CSV table of C-alpha atoms and ligand atoms in Angstrom, one decimal:
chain,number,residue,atom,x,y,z
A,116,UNK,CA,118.8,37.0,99.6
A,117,UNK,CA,120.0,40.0,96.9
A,118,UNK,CA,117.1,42.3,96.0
A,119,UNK,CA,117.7,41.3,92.3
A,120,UNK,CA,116.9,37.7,93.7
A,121,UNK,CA,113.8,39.6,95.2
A,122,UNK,CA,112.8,41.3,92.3
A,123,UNK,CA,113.0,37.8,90.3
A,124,UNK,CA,110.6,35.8,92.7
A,125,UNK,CA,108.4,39.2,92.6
A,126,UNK,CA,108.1,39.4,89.0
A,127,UNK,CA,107.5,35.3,88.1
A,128,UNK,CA,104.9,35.5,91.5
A,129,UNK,CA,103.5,38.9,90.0
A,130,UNK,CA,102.9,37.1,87.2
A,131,UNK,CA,101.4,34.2,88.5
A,132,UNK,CA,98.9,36.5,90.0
A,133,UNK,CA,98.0,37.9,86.7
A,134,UNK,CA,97.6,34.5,85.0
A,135,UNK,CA,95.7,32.7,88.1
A,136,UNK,CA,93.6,36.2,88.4
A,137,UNK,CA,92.6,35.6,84.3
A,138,UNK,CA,92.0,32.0,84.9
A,139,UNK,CA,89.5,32.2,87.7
A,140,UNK,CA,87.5,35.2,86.2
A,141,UNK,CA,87.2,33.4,83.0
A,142,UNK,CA,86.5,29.9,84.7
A,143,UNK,CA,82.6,31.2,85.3
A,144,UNK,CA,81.9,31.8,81.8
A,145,UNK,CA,82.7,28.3,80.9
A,146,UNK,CA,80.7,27.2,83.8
A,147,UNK,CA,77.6,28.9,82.5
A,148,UNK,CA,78.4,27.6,79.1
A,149,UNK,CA,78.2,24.1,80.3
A,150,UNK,CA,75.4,24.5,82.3
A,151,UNK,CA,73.4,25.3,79.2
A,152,UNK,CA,74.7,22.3,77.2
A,153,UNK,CA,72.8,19.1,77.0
A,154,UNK,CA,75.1,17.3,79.2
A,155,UNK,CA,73.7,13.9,81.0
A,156,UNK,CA,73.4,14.5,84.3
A,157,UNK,CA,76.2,11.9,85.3
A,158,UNK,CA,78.8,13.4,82.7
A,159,UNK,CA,77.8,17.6,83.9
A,160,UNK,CA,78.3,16.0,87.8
A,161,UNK,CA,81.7,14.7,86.6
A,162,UNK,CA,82.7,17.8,84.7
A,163,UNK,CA,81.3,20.4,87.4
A,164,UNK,CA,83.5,18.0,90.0
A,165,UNK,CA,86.5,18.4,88.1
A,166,UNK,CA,86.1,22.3,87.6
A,167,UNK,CA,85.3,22.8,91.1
A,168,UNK,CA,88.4,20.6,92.1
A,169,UNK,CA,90.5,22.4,89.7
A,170,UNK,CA,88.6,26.0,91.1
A,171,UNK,CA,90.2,24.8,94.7
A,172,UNK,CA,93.4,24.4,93.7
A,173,UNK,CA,93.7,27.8,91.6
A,174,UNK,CA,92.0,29.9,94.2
A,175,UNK,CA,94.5,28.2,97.1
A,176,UNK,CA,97.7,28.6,94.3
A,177,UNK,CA,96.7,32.3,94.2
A,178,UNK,CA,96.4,32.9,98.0
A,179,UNK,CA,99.9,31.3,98.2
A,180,UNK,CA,100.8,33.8,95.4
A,181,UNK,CA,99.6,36.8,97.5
A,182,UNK,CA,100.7,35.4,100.8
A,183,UNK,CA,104.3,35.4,99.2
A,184,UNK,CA,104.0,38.9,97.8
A,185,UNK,CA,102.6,40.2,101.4
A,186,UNK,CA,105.8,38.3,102.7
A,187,UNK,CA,107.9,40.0,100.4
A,188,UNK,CA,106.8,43.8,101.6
A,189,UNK,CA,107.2,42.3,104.9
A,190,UNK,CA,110.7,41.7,104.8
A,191,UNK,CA,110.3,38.1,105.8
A,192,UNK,CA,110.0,36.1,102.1
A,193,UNK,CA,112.2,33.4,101.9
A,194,UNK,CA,112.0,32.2,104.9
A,195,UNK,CA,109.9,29.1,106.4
A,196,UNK,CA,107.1,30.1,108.1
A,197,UNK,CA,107.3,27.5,110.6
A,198,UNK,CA,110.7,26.8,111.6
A,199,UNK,CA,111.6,30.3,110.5
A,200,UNK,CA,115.0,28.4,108.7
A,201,UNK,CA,115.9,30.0,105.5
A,202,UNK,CA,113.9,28.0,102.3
A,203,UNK,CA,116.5,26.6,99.9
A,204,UNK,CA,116.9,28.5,96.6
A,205,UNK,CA,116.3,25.9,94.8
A,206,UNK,CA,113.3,25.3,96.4
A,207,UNK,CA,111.9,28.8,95.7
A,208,UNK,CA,113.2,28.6,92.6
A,209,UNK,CA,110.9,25.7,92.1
A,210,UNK,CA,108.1,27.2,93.9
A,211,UNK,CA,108.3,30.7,94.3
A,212,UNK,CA,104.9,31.1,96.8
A,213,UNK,CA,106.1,28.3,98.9
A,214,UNK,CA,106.0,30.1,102.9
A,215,UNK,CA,107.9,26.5,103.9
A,216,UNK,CA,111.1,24.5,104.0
A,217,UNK,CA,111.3,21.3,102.3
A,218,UNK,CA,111.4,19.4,105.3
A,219,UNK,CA,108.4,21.5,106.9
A,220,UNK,CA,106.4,21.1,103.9
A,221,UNK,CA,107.1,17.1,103.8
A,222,UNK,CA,105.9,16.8,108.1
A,223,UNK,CA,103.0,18.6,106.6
A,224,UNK,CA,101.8,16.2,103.5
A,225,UNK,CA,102.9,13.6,105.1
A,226,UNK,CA,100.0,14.5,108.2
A,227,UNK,CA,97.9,15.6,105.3
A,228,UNK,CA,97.6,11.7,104.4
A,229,UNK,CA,96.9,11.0,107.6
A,230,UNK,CA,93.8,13.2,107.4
A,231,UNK,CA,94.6,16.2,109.2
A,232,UNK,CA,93.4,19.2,108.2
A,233,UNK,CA,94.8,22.2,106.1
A,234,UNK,CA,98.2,22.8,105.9
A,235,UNK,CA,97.8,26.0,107.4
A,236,UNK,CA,95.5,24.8,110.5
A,237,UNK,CA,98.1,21.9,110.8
A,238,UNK,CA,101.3,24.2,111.4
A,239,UNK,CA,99.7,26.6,113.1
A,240,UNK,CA,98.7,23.5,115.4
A,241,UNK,CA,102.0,22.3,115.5
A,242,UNK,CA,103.8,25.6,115.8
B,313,ZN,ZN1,110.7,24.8,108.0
């Protein structure tokens, strides 16, 4: 990988940061704000579900995001963290944060269905 092909991934995953950073620290005003509404109970369950879900998948977006970046001083982005195989640029180009190959990543959500547990705990497990 060039450094300017470095410097690309670092500024779009840089920038995710910022954005997923914002969105989090805003995300418990609105939850205060809907608290005080007059929300049925079923409807606020619903909504708090949905923000909470939505919470998850910003807050494990943005450890990807950092992971990434720590890769990236490392020395070692770009490449999958579990069969240590160089990740397709297109694939990073796609998903900049992604620490796995295409195939790695399809072993993994393919356990996932099978209810295994993160993908983290997973390759580590199978590693
Ligand atoms: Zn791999």
């Amino acid at each position: 990988m060039t450094k300017s092909d470095l410097n690309k991934y670092r500024n779009v995953l840089e920038a995710k940061q910022t954005e997923l950073v914002h969105l989090l620290r805003n995300r418990d005003g609105i939850a205060i704000t809907k608290c005080a509404d007059s929300l049925d109970e079923v409807q606020y369950a619903t909504e708090r579900e949905l923000a909470i879900r939505s919470l998850d998948r910003d807050s494990n977006l943005l450890r990807n995001v950092r992971a990434a970046l720590d890769r990236m001083e490392a020395g070692s982005f770009g490449v999958c963290l579990h069969c240590e195989e160089d990740i397709s640029p297109k694939r990073l180009a796609a998903v900049p944060s992604t620490a796995f190959c295409i195939e790695c990543q399809e072993i993994a959500d393919r356990s996932q269905c099978d209810g295994a547990e993160t993908l983290d705990e997973l390759l580590i497990t199978a590693a």
